[in-house]
Short mmCIF file of N, CA, C and O in Angstrom, two decimals:
data_model
loop_
_atom_site.label_atom_id
_atom_site.label_comp_id
_atom_site.label_asym_id
_atom_site.label_seq_id
_atom_site.Cartn_x
_atom_site.Cartn_y
_atom_site.Cartn_z
N MET A 19 54.74 81.80 68.16
CA MET A 19 55.00 81.20 70.22
C MET A 19 54.72 81.75 70.93
O MET A 19 54.39 82.74 71.31
N PHE A 20 53.90 80.60 71.76
CA PHE A 20 53.10 80.89 73.10
C PHE A 20 54.44 81.50 74.33
O PHE A 20 54.67 80.62 74.51
N ASN A 21 54.70 82.03 75.23
CA ASN A 21 55.32 82.79 76.14
C ASN A 21 54.54 83.11 78.01
O ASN A 21 54.56 84.43 77.20
N PRO A 22 53.63 82.07 78.09
CA PRO A 22 53.19 82.85 79.78
C PRO A 22 54.02 83.38 79.91
O PRO A 22 55.67 82.47 80.37
N THR A 23 53.64 84.05 80.64
CA THR A 23 54.68 84.52 82.13
C THR A 23 54.29 84.23 83.88
O THR A 23 53.83 82.89 83.32
N ARG A 24 55.16 84.19 84.68
CA ARG A 24 54.86 83.68 85.60
C ARG A 24 53.84 83.35 86.01
O ARG A 24 53.15 82.40 86.87
N GLU A 25 53.24 84.05 85.88
CA GLU A 25 51.51 84.13 86.74
C GLU A 25 50.70 83.61 86.70
O GLU A 25 50.30 82.91 86.82
N GLN A 26 50.45 83.44 84.52
CA GLN A 26 49.65 83.07 83.40
C GLN A 26 50.19 81.78 84.35
O GLN A 26 49.29 80.80 84.40
N VAL A 27 51.74 80.73 84.55
CA VAL A 27 51.39 79.36 84.26
C VAL A 27 50.94 79.16 85.59
O VAL A 27 49.88 77.94 86.18
N ARG A 28 51.10 80.07 86.76
CA ARG A 28 51.00 79.60 88.63
C ARG A 28 48.95 79.51 88.21
O ARG A 28 48.72 77.86 88.93
N GLN A 29 48.37 80.49 87.65
CA GLN A 29 47.55 80.29 87.13
C GLN A 29 46.44 79.40 86.70
O GLN A 29 45.77 78.86 87.07
N LEU A 30 47.28 79.09 85.68
CA LEU A 30 46.65 77.19 85.05
C LEU A 30 46.77 75.94 85.70
O LEU A 30 45.25 75.36 85.91
N PHE A 31 47.91 76.04 86.68
CA PHE A 31 48.02 75.08 87.92
C PHE A 31 47.02 75.73 88.80
O PHE A 31 46.35 74.07 88.73
N PHE A 32 46.87 76.58 89.30
CA PHE A 32 46.43 76.86 90.35
C PHE A 32 44.06 76.46 89.93
O PHE A 32 43.88 75.73 90.75
N GLU A 33 43.93 77.21 88.66
CA GLU A 33 43.27 76.63 88.31
C GLU A 33 42.62 75.88 87.65
O GLU A 33 41.38 75.00 87.89
N THR A 34 44.07 75.12 87.55
CA THR A 34 43.17 73.45 86.67
C THR A 34 43.21 72.59 88.56
O THR A 34 42.32 71.55 87.50
N TRP A 35 43.54 72.63 88.76
CA TRP A 35 43.61 72.07 90.42
C TRP A 35 41.84 71.76 90.80
O TRP A 35 41.18 71.06 91.24
N ARG A 36 41.88 73.49 90.95
CA ARG A 36 40.55 73.93 91.32
C ARG A 36 39.08 73.13 90.91
O ARG A 36 37.86 72.54 91.29
N LYS A 37 39.56 72.93 89.06
CA LYS A 37 37.88 73.29 88.07
C LYS A 37 38.29 71.43 88.35
O LYS A 37 36.85 71.09 88.70
N PHE A 38 38.94 71.20 88.95
CA PHE A 38 39.63 69.17 88.69
C PHE A 38 38.50 68.81 90.33
O PHE A 38 37.66 68.04 89.96
N ARG A 39 39.23 69.03 91.26
CA ARG A 39 38.66 69.17 92.19
C ARG A 39 36.80 70.00 92.56
O ARG A 39 36.22 69.05 93.21
N GLN A 40 36.67 70.91 91.91
CA GLN A 40 35.43 70.93 91.24
C GLN A 40 34.39 70.60 90.68
O GLN A 40 33.16 70.92 90.48
N LYS A 41 34.96 69.25 89.65
CA LYS A 41 34.68 68.80 88.99
C LYS A 41 33.62 68.93 87.70
O LYS A 41 32.88 69.04 86.94
N GLU A 42 34.59 70.34 87.02
CA GLU A 42 34.44 71.71 86.13
C GLU A 42 34.87 70.91 84.55
O GLU A 42 36.20 70.13 84.85
N VAL A 43 34.74 70.84 84.05
CA VAL A 43 35.02 70.56 82.02
C VAL A 43 36.47 71.57 82.65
O VAL A 43 36.39 72.17 82.51
N LEU A 44 37.70 70.73 81.94
CA LEU A 44 38.98 71.41 82.37
C LEU A 44 39.80 71.53 80.07
O LEU A 44 38.51 70.60 79.46
N SER A 45 40.42 72.52 79.57
CA SER A 45 40.33 72.85 78.77
C SER A 45 41.67 72.24 77.81
O SER A 45 42.22 71.09 79.15
N GLY A 46 41.48 71.96 76.44
CA GLY A 46 43.14 70.81 76.65
C GLY A 46 44.77 71.36 76.74
O GLY A 46 44.84 70.09 77.38
N ILE A 47 44.81 72.49 77.53
CA ILE A 47 45.93 72.68 78.10
C ILE A 47 45.34 72.12 79.91
O ILE A 47 46.65 71.44 80.81
N GLU A 48 44.41 72.33 80.24
CA GLU A 48 43.65 71.51 81.72
C GLU A 48 44.22 70.36 81.54
O GLU A 48 44.89 69.89 82.46
N THR A 49 43.20 69.71 80.37
CA THR A 49 43.47 68.41 80.50
C THR A 49 44.55 67.48 80.88
O THR A 49 45.50 66.92 81.42
N ILE A 50 45.95 68.52 80.25
CA ILE A 50 47.64 68.56 80.61
C ILE A 50 48.45 68.27 81.60
O ILE A 50 48.70 67.73 81.94
N ALA A 51 47.76 70.25 81.79
CA ALA A 51 48.57 70.35 83.38
C ALA A 51 47.93 69.73 84.51
O ALA A 51 48.34 68.63 85.20
N LEU A 52 46.13 68.62 84.20
CA LEU A 52 45.71 68.06 85.66
C LEU A 52 46.68 66.20 85.61
O LEU A 52 46.61 66.12 86.56
N GLU A 53 47.60 65.99 84.11
CA GLU A 53 47.81 64.52 83.96
C GLU A 53 49.07 64.63 85.02
O GLU A 53 49.65 64.39 85.49
N VAL A 54 50.20 65.74 84.43
CA VAL A 54 51.56 65.88 85.34
C VAL A 54 50.91 66.30 87.02
O VAL A 54 51.54 65.69 88.29
N ILE A 55 49.76 67.61 87.31
CA ILE A 55 49.28 67.51 89.05
C ILE A 55 49.25 66.06 89.27
O ILE A 55 49.52 66.17 90.24
N LEU A 56 48.65 65.37 88.74
CA LEU A 56 48.31 63.74 89.61
C LEU A 56 49.55 63.15 89.58
O LEU A 56 49.74 62.15 90.92
N LEU A 57 50.38 63.56 88.94
CA LEU A 57 51.80 63.02 89.04
C LEU A 57 52.26 62.78 90.32
O LEU A 57 53.41 62.09 90.69
N HIS A 58 52.17 64.39 90.58
CA HIS A 58 53.04 65.11 91.98
C HIS A 58 52.01 64.96 92.67
O HIS A 58 51.39 66.93 92.95
N PRO A 59 51.51 64.15 93.88
CA PRO A 59 50.64 64.20 95.25
C PRO A 59 51.55 65.61 96.19
O PRO A 59 50.81 65.78 97.10
N GLU A 60 52.52 65.27 96.46
CA GLU A 60 53.87 66.08 96.90
C GLU A 60 52.75 67.60 96.68
O GLU A 60 54.08 68.56 97.34
N TYR A 61 52.90 68.21 95.38
CA TYR A 61 51.99 69.55 95.22
C TYR A 61 50.69 69.80 94.96
O TYR A 61 50.31 70.79 95.02
N GLN A 62 49.92 69.00 95.29
CA GLN A 62 48.39 69.15 95.18
C GLN A 62 47.94 69.37 97.12
O GLN A 62 47.20 70.89 96.21
N ASP A 63 48.70 69.98 97.29
CA ASP A 63 48.56 70.16 99.06
C ASP A 63 48.42 71.88 98.64
O ASP A 63 47.96 72.87 98.73
N MET A 64 49.98 72.31 97.79
CA MET A 64 50.47 73.57 97.47
C MET A 64 49.53 74.65 96.54
O MET A 64 48.52 75.87 97.03
N LEU A 65 48.63 73.70 95.71
CA LEU A 65 47.77 73.89 94.46
C LEU A 65 46.48 74.82 95.63
O LEU A 65 45.62 75.21 94.74
N ASP A 66 45.97 73.63 96.25
CA ASP A 66 44.97 74.49 97.56
C ASP A 66 44.85 75.33 98.34
O ASP A 66 43.39 76.16 98.89
N ASP A 67 45.98 76.66 97.85
CA ASP A 67 46.29 77.54 98.47
C ASP A 67 46.97 78.88 98.11
O ASP A 67 48.26 79.01 98.49
N SER A 68 46.13 79.47 96.69
CA SER A 68 47.02 79.81 95.48
C SER A 68 47.41 81.30 96.80
O SER A 68 48.57 82.03 96.02
N GLU A 69 46.40 81.93 97.13
CA GLU A 69 46.72 82.71 98.23
C GLU A 69 47.97 83.25 98.39
O GLU A 69 49.09 83.38 98.53
N ARG A 70 48.59 81.86 98.88
CA ARG A 70 50.43 81.63 99.81
C ARG A 70 50.78 81.10 98.74
O ARG A 70 52.08 81.72 99.16
N TYR A 71 51.07 80.80 97.63
CA TYR A 71 51.77 80.35 97.13
C TYR A 71 52.26 80.98 95.06
O TYR A 71 53.04 80.85 94.75
N ARG A 72 51.36 82.31 95.59
CA ARG A 72 51.42 82.29 94.05
C ARG A 72 51.95 82.68 93.67
O ARG A 72 53.16 83.39 92.40
N ASP A 73 53.06 83.86 94.95
CA ASP A 73 54.20 84.56 94.35
C ASP A 73 55.10 83.97 95.07
O ASP A 73 56.24 84.35 95.34
N LYS A 74 55.01 83.04 95.04
CA LYS A 74 56.53 82.18 96.10
C LYS A 74 57.92 82.52 95.27
O LYS A 74 57.18 82.01 94.33
N ASN A 75 58.46 82.72 95.99
CA ASN A 75 59.75 82.43 94.83
C ASN A 75 60.46 81.17 95.24
O ASN A 75 60.48 80.69 97.04
N TYR A 76 60.97 80.68 95.03
CA TYR A 76 61.91 79.00 94.74
C TYR A 76 63.42 79.30 94.59
O TYR A 76 63.93 79.86 93.83
N PHE A 77 64.21 78.79 95.41
CA PHE A 77 65.70 79.34 95.26
C PHE A 77 66.48 78.33 95.59
O PHE A 77 66.56 77.47 96.40
N PRO A 78 67.04 77.88 94.24
CA PRO A 78 67.29 76.05 93.76
C PRO A 78 69.02 76.42 94.68
O PRO A 78 69.27 75.05 95.67
N GLU A 79 69.46 77.61 95.17
CA GLU A 79 70.62 77.43 95.61
C GLU A 79 70.54 77.39 97.33
O GLU A 79 71.45 76.97 98.49
N MET A 80 69.05 77.19 97.33
CA MET A 80 68.69 77.35 99.47
C MET A 80 68.38 75.62 98.72
O MET A 80 67.31 74.96 100.22
N GLY A 81 68.15 75.15 97.99
CA GLY A 81 67.78 73.78 97.33
C GLY A 81 65.96 73.99 97.88
O GLY A 81 66.17 72.57 98.04
N GLU A 82 65.99 74.97 96.96
CA GLU A 82 64.21 74.43 96.85
C GLU A 82 64.32 74.15 95.40
O GLU A 82 64.48 74.89 94.83
N THR A 83 63.22 73.41 95.55
CA THR A 83 62.64 72.99 93.87
C THR A 83 61.35 74.31 93.45
O THR A 83 60.61 74.09 94.32
N ASN A 84 61.49 74.43 92.46
CA ASN A 84 60.17 75.29 92.23
C ASN A 84 59.48 74.28 91.42
O ASN A 84 59.03 74.04 90.47
N PRO A 85 58.32 73.98 92.08
CA PRO A 85 57.19 73.03 91.62
C PRO A 85 56.78 73.10 90.43
O PRO A 85 56.30 72.27 89.40
N PHE A 86 56.28 74.89 90.17
CA PHE A 86 55.45 75.39 88.56
C PHE A 86 56.83 74.85 87.79
O PHE A 86 56.08 74.56 86.42
N LEU A 87 57.92 75.69 87.87
CA LEU A 87 58.62 75.03 86.43
C LEU A 87 58.87 73.96 86.62
O LEU A 87 59.05 73.13 85.94
N HIS A 88 59.09 72.48 88.02
CA HIS A 88 59.07 71.23 87.17
C HIS A 88 57.75 70.73 86.81
O HIS A 88 57.90 69.88 85.99
N MET A 89 56.80 70.65 87.10
CA MET A 89 55.32 70.40 86.24
C MET A 89 55.26 71.66 84.82
O MET A 89 54.85 70.59 83.94
N SER A 90 55.44 72.69 85.12
CA SER A 90 55.99 72.58 83.17
C SER A 90 56.83 72.37 82.28
O SER A 90 56.62 72.58 80.96
N MET A 91 57.70 72.19 82.91
CA MET A 91 58.69 70.58 81.98
C MET A 91 57.53 69.93 81.78
O MET A 91 58.19 69.44 80.67
N HIS A 92 56.68 69.35 82.76
CA HIS A 92 56.62 67.83 82.42
C HIS A 92 55.78 68.82 80.88
O HIS A 92 55.33 67.45 80.36
N VAL A 93 54.28 69.53 81.44
CA VAL A 93 53.94 69.94 80.25
C VAL A 93 54.73 70.33 79.02
O VAL A 93 53.88 69.18 77.82
N ALA A 94 56.02 70.76 79.07
CA ALA A 94 56.46 70.98 78.07
C ALA A 94 56.92 69.56 77.12
O ALA A 94 56.61 69.44 76.11
N ILE A 95 57.23 68.61 77.89
CA ILE A 95 58.08 67.73 76.88
C ILE A 95 56.61 66.57 77.00
O ILE A 95 56.82 66.12 75.55
N LYS A 96 55.33 66.77 76.97
CA LYS A 96 54.42 65.95 77.04
C LYS A 96 53.48 66.27 75.17
O LYS A 96 53.53 65.54 74.23
N GLU A 97 53.90 67.64 75.37
CA GLU A 97 53.67 68.45 74.38
C GLU A 97 54.83 67.67 73.20
O GLU A 97 54.37 68.13 71.62
N GLN A 98 56.32 67.82 73.87
CA GLN A 98 57.01 67.58 72.14
C GLN A 98 56.97 66.19 72.19
O GLN A 98 57.20 66.04 70.93
N LEU A 99 56.75 65.46 72.42
CA LEU A 99 56.03 63.79 72.38
C LEU A 99 55.14 63.89 71.79
O LEU A 99 55.00 63.33 70.75
N SER A 100 54.28 65.09 71.90
CA SER A 100 53.07 64.52 71.27
C SER A 100 52.78 64.54 69.59
O SER A 100 52.16 65.06 68.48
N ILE A 101 53.93 65.94 69.20
CA ILE A 101 53.75 66.31 67.64
C ILE A 101 55.79 65.97 67.29
O ILE A 101 55.98 66.50 66.30
N ASN A 102 56.24 64.96 68.11
CA ASN A 102 57.86 64.70 68.07
C ASN A 102 58.61 65.99 68.00
O ASN A 102 59.49 66.12 66.12
N GLN A 103 58.28 67.12 68.67
CA GLN A 103 59.24 67.71 67.81
C GLN A 103 60.76 68.51 69.16
O GLN A 103 59.64 68.81 70.77
N PRO A 104 61.53 69.21 68.96
CA PRO A 104 62.34 68.73 67.87
C PRO A 104 62.06 66.57 67.28
O PRO A 104 62.20 66.31 68.15
N ILE A 105 62.90 66.76 66.01
CA ILE A 105 62.22 66.12 65.59
C ILE A 105 62.98 64.53 66.28
O ILE A 105 63.98 65.36 66.03
N GLY A 106 62.30 63.71 66.72
CA GLY A 106 63.54 62.24 66.75
C GLY A 106 63.26 62.48 68.46
O GLY A 106 63.84 61.21 69.04
N ILE A 107 62.37 63.52 69.15
CA ILE A 107 62.52 63.46 70.89
C ILE A 107 61.69 62.10 70.96
O ILE A 107 61.66 61.62 71.72
N ARG A 108 60.66 61.33 70.09
CA ARG A 108 59.80 60.47 70.44
C ARG A 108 60.83 59.39 70.36
O ARG A 108 60.74 58.51 71.67
N LYS A 109 61.52 59.48 69.45
CA LYS A 109 62.13 57.76 69.46
C LYS A 109 63.53 57.81 71.08
O LYS A 109 63.56 56.31 71.41
N LYS A 110 64.15 59.50 71.16
CA LYS A 110 64.84 59.20 72.09
C LYS A 110 64.61 58.68 74.63
O LYS A 110 64.30 57.88 74.42
N PHE A 111 62.54 59.30 73.68
CA PHE A 111 61.54 59.34 75.29
C PHE A 111 61.71 57.86 74.98
O PHE A 111 61.82 57.34 76.41
N GLU A 112 61.75 56.81 73.71
CA GLU A 112 61.38 55.73 73.51
C GLU A 112 62.13 54.63 74.13
O GLU A 112 61.96 53.72 74.93
N LEU A 113 63.56 54.82 73.69
CA LEU A 113 64.14 55.00 74.65
C LEU A 113 64.84 54.67 76.21
O LEU A 113 65.54 53.73 76.44
N LEU A 114 64.60 55.86 75.71
CA LEU A 114 64.24 55.94 77.20
C LEU A 114 63.60 55.47 78.81
O LEU A 114 63.80 55.16 79.70
N LEU A 115 61.93 54.82 77.64
CA LEU A 115 61.61 54.58 78.64
C LEU A 115 62.00 52.87 78.65
O LEU A 115 61.59 52.58 80.12
N ASN A 116 61.94 52.43 77.85
CA ASN A 116 62.92 51.23 77.74
C ASN A 116 63.77 50.74 79.32
O ASN A 116 63.74 49.82 80.19
N LYS A 117 65.21 52.09 78.93
CA LYS A 117 66.03 51.88 80.16
C LYS A 117 65.09 52.16 81.65
O LYS A 117 65.62 51.55 83.03
N THR A 118 63.94 52.97 81.87
CA THR A 118 64.23 53.39 83.37
C THR A 118 63.02 52.50 83.92
O THR A 118 61.80 52.14 84.77
N GLY A 119 61.34 51.81 82.58
CA GLY A 119 60.79 51.39 83.16
C GLY A 119 59.64 51.64 82.99
O GLY A 119 58.30 51.51 83.44
N ASN A 120 59.56 52.99 83.74
CA ASN A 120 58.22 54.11 83.47
C ASN A 120 58.41 55.47 82.88
O ASN A 120 59.20 56.10 83.28
N GLU A 121 56.79 55.97 82.50
CA GLU A 121 56.77 57.38 82.11
C GLU A 121 57.96 58.48 82.28
O GLU A 121 58.69 59.32 81.97
N HIS A 122 57.04 58.46 84.18
CA HIS A 122 58.07 59.44 84.45
C HIS A 122 59.10 59.40 84.90
O HIS A 122 59.64 60.82 85.03
N ASP A 123 59.60 58.12 85.12
CA ASP A 123 61.53 58.70 85.50
C ASP A 123 61.88 58.84 84.14
O ASP A 123 62.88 59.79 84.05
N ALA A 124 61.49 58.52 82.57
CA ALA A 124 62.24 58.68 81.72
C ALA A 124 61.97 60.39 81.38
O ALA A 124 62.64 60.91 80.99
N ALA A 125 60.61 60.93 81.66
CA ALA A 125 60.77 62.09 81.98
C ALA A 125 61.26 63.11 81.93
O ALA A 125 61.87 64.13 82.21
N HIS A 126 61.73 62.31 83.50
CA HIS A 126 62.82 63.38 84.02
C HIS A 126 63.63 63.10 83.33
O HIS A 126 64.52 64.22 84.17
N LEU A 127 64.89 62.29 83.34
CA LEU A 127 65.42 62.51 82.61
C LEU A 127 65.79 63.47 81.41
O LEU A 127 66.17 64.76 81.19
N ILE A 128 64.34 64.17 80.44
CA ILE A 128 64.42 64.64 79.26
C ILE A 128 64.82 66.06 80.60
O ILE A 128 64.79 66.78 79.93
N ILE A 129 63.71 66.36 81.16
CA ILE A 129 63.77 67.42 82.03
C ILE A 129 65.21 67.99 82.26
O ILE A 129 64.89 69.20 82.42
N GLU A 130 65.89 67.03 83.14
CA GLU A 130 66.81 67.35 83.65
C GLU A 130 67.60 68.14 81.89
O GLU A 130 68.40 68.65 82.02
N CYS A 131 67.88 67.22 80.54
CA CYS A 131 68.16 67.56 79.49
C CYS A 131 67.84 68.71 78.89
O CYS A 131 68.13 69.54 77.88
N LEU A 132 65.99 69.30 78.89
CA LEU A 132 65.86 70.48 78.25
C LEU A 132 66.28 71.34 79.65
O LEU A 132 67.09 72.93 78.50
N ALA A 133 66.93 70.68 81.10
CA ALA A 133 66.86 72.21 81.71
C ALA A 133 68.19 72.66 81.29
O ALA A 133 68.47 73.90 81.31
N GLU A 134 69.14 71.94 80.85
CA GLU A 134 70.36 71.81 80.47
C GLU A 134 70.76 72.93 79.33
O GLU A 134 71.39 73.66 79.22
N MET A 135 69.88 71.84 78.42
CA MET A 135 69.56 73.67 77.20
C MET A 135 69.63 74.11 77.07
O MET A 135 70.08 75.52 76.84
N LEU A 136 68.36 74.69 77.81
CA LEU A 136 67.59 75.82 78.33
C LEU A 136 68.64 76.48 79.34
O LEU A 136 69.14 78.31 78.68
N TRP A 137 69.07 75.68 80.15
CA TRP A 137 70.31 76.57 81.56
C TRP A 137 71.23 77.15 80.26
O TRP A 137 71.77 78.99 79.94
N GLN A 138 71.91 76.37 79.16
CA GLN A 138 72.78 76.91 78.15
C GLN A 138 72.43 78.12 77.73
O GLN A 138 73.24 78.57 76.91
N ALA A 139 72.17 77.59 77.08
CA ALA A 139 70.58 79.33 76.08
C ALA A 139 70.93 80.26 76.65
O ALA A 139 71.69 81.99 75.59
N GLN A 140 70.52 80.52 77.64
CA GLN A 140 70.62 81.81 78.93
C GLN A 140 71.86 81.74 78.96
O GLN A 140 72.15 83.51 78.63
N ARG A 141 72.20 81.18 79.40
CA ARG A 141 74.10 82.40 79.83
C ARG A 141 74.90 81.66 78.89
O ARG A 141 75.29 83.30 79.00
N ASN A 142 74.65 81.21 77.37
CA ASN A 142 75.44 82.39 76.60
C ASN A 142 74.64 83.15 75.76
O ASN A 142 75.15 83.99 74.27
N GLN A 143 73.46 83.45 75.68
CA GLN A 143 72.45 85.04 75.23
C GLN A 143 72.59 83.67 73.99
O GLN A 143 72.86 84.93 72.82
N THR A 144 71.67 82.25 73.69
CA THR A 144 71.94 81.96 72.59
C THR A 144 70.58 81.07 72.20
O THR A 144 69.51 80.85 73.06
N PRO A 145 69.98 81.02 70.90
CA PRO A 145 68.54 79.88 70.43
C PRO A 145 68.58 79.15 71.21
O PRO A 145 70.57 78.41 71.18
N PRO A 146 67.79 78.22 71.93
CA PRO A 146 68.01 76.70 72.50
C PRO A 146 68.37 75.96 71.65
O PRO A 146 67.76 75.77 69.92
N ASP A 147 69.58 74.82 71.71
CA ASP A 147 70.47 74.18 71.04
C ASP A 147 70.04 72.57 70.92
O ASP A 147 69.80 72.15 72.22
N ALA A 148 69.00 71.87 69.96
CA ALA A 148 68.59 70.86 70.22
C ALA A 148 69.77 69.65 70.09
O ALA A 148 69.79 68.65 70.19
N GLN A 149 70.94 70.18 69.77
CA GLN A 149 72.06 69.51 69.49
C GLN A 149 72.33 69.15 70.72
O GLN A 149 73.06 68.02 71.49
N ILE A 150 72.27 69.95 71.98
CA ILE A 150 72.76 70.26 72.76
C ILE A 150 71.63 68.94 73.82
O ILE A 150 71.93 67.51 74.57
N TYR A 151 70.58 69.82 73.44
CA TYR A 151 69.57 68.04 74.01
C TYR A 151 69.03 67.11 73.43
O TYR A 151 69.59 66.23 75.03
N PHE A 152 69.58 66.18 72.93
CA PHE A 152 70.18 65.11 72.43
C PHE A 152 71.21 64.65 72.95
O PHE A 152 71.55 63.22 72.53
N ASP A 153 72.28 65.40 72.91
CA ASP A 153 73.68 64.91 73.42
C ASP A 153 73.19 64.53 74.83
O ASP A 153 74.23 63.93 75.42
N CYS A 154 72.73 65.55 75.77
CA CYS A 154 72.10 64.86 76.96
C CYS A 154 71.42 63.93 77.24
O CYS A 154 71.94 62.80 78.05
N LEU A 155 70.40 63.46 76.42
CA LEU A 155 69.78 62.23 76.08
C LEU A 155 70.42 61.08 75.85
O LEU A 155 70.30 60.32 76.23
N ASP A 156 71.43 60.91 74.58
CA ASP A 156 72.13 60.32 74.43
C ASP A 156 72.72 59.94 75.59
O ASP A 156 73.08 58.12 75.28
N LYS A 157 73.02 60.73 76.20
CA LYS A 157 74.37 59.89 77.64
C LYS A 157 73.30 59.24 78.12
O LYS A 157 73.81 58.19 79.26
N TRP A 158 72.54 59.58 78.81
CA TRP A 158 71.27 58.96 79.67
C TRP A 158 70.92 57.56 78.78
O TRP A 158 70.65 56.79 79.56
N ILE A 159 70.84 57.82 77.36
CA ILE A 159 70.49 56.15 76.39
C ILE A 159 71.01 55.44 77.04
O ILE A 159 71.54 53.90 77.16
N ALA A 160 72.93 55.73 76.97
CA ALA A 160 73.98 55.08 76.81
C ALA A 160 74.47 54.67 78.70
O ALA A 160 74.86 53.44 78.42
N LYS A 161 74.07 54.94 79.22
CA LYS A 161 73.72 54.89 80.37
C LYS A 161 72.40 53.71 80.58
O LYS A 161 72.62 53.68 80.64
N SER A 162 74.31 52.93 82.13
CA SER A 162 72.69 51.28 82.34
C SER A 162 72.66 51.86 83.57
O SER A 162 73.62 51.89 85.09
N PHE A 163 71.56 51.61 83.95
CA PHE A 163 71.41 52.13 85.79
C PHE A 163 70.19 51.66 86.02
O PHE A 163 68.76 50.79 84.64
N HIS A 164 69.45 51.22 86.85
CA HIS A 164 67.97 51.06 87.46
C HIS A 164 67.73 52.09 88.40
O HIS A 164 68.30 52.89 89.36
N PHE A 165 65.79 52.49 88.03
CA PHE A 165 65.61 53.03 89.07
C PHE A 165 65.10 52.29 90.27
O PHE A 165 65.00 50.65 90.01
#
């Protein structure tokens, strides 16, 4: 399984943005990363300044969102959906899409659940549990809301 370092993930986003702006050919994963970058214009200026942001730490307890983590979660979800892994994730996404009305909002709900599953696995020092992931998604699916 591919397990990139923090530096490799950040370099992927910086390099993808640079190549896009220079009209260079993108690799497969860079194409996916670019789709995510284009969904997040609030991060694009940061991607133009790799020297400043390459090693920046983000502290959730200070109210900071880590843009690299956020975009990486989007990439992970795109990959999960493309292969329907864990099995059934595509159907859950379709149900959330029907609820939210757009892919980006549906993806953000999935990100919340993916983060919850990963946090619990880290906290409990166990492998990620797809049941936790799907239980969280089912709560969003059952919820009545409007964006």
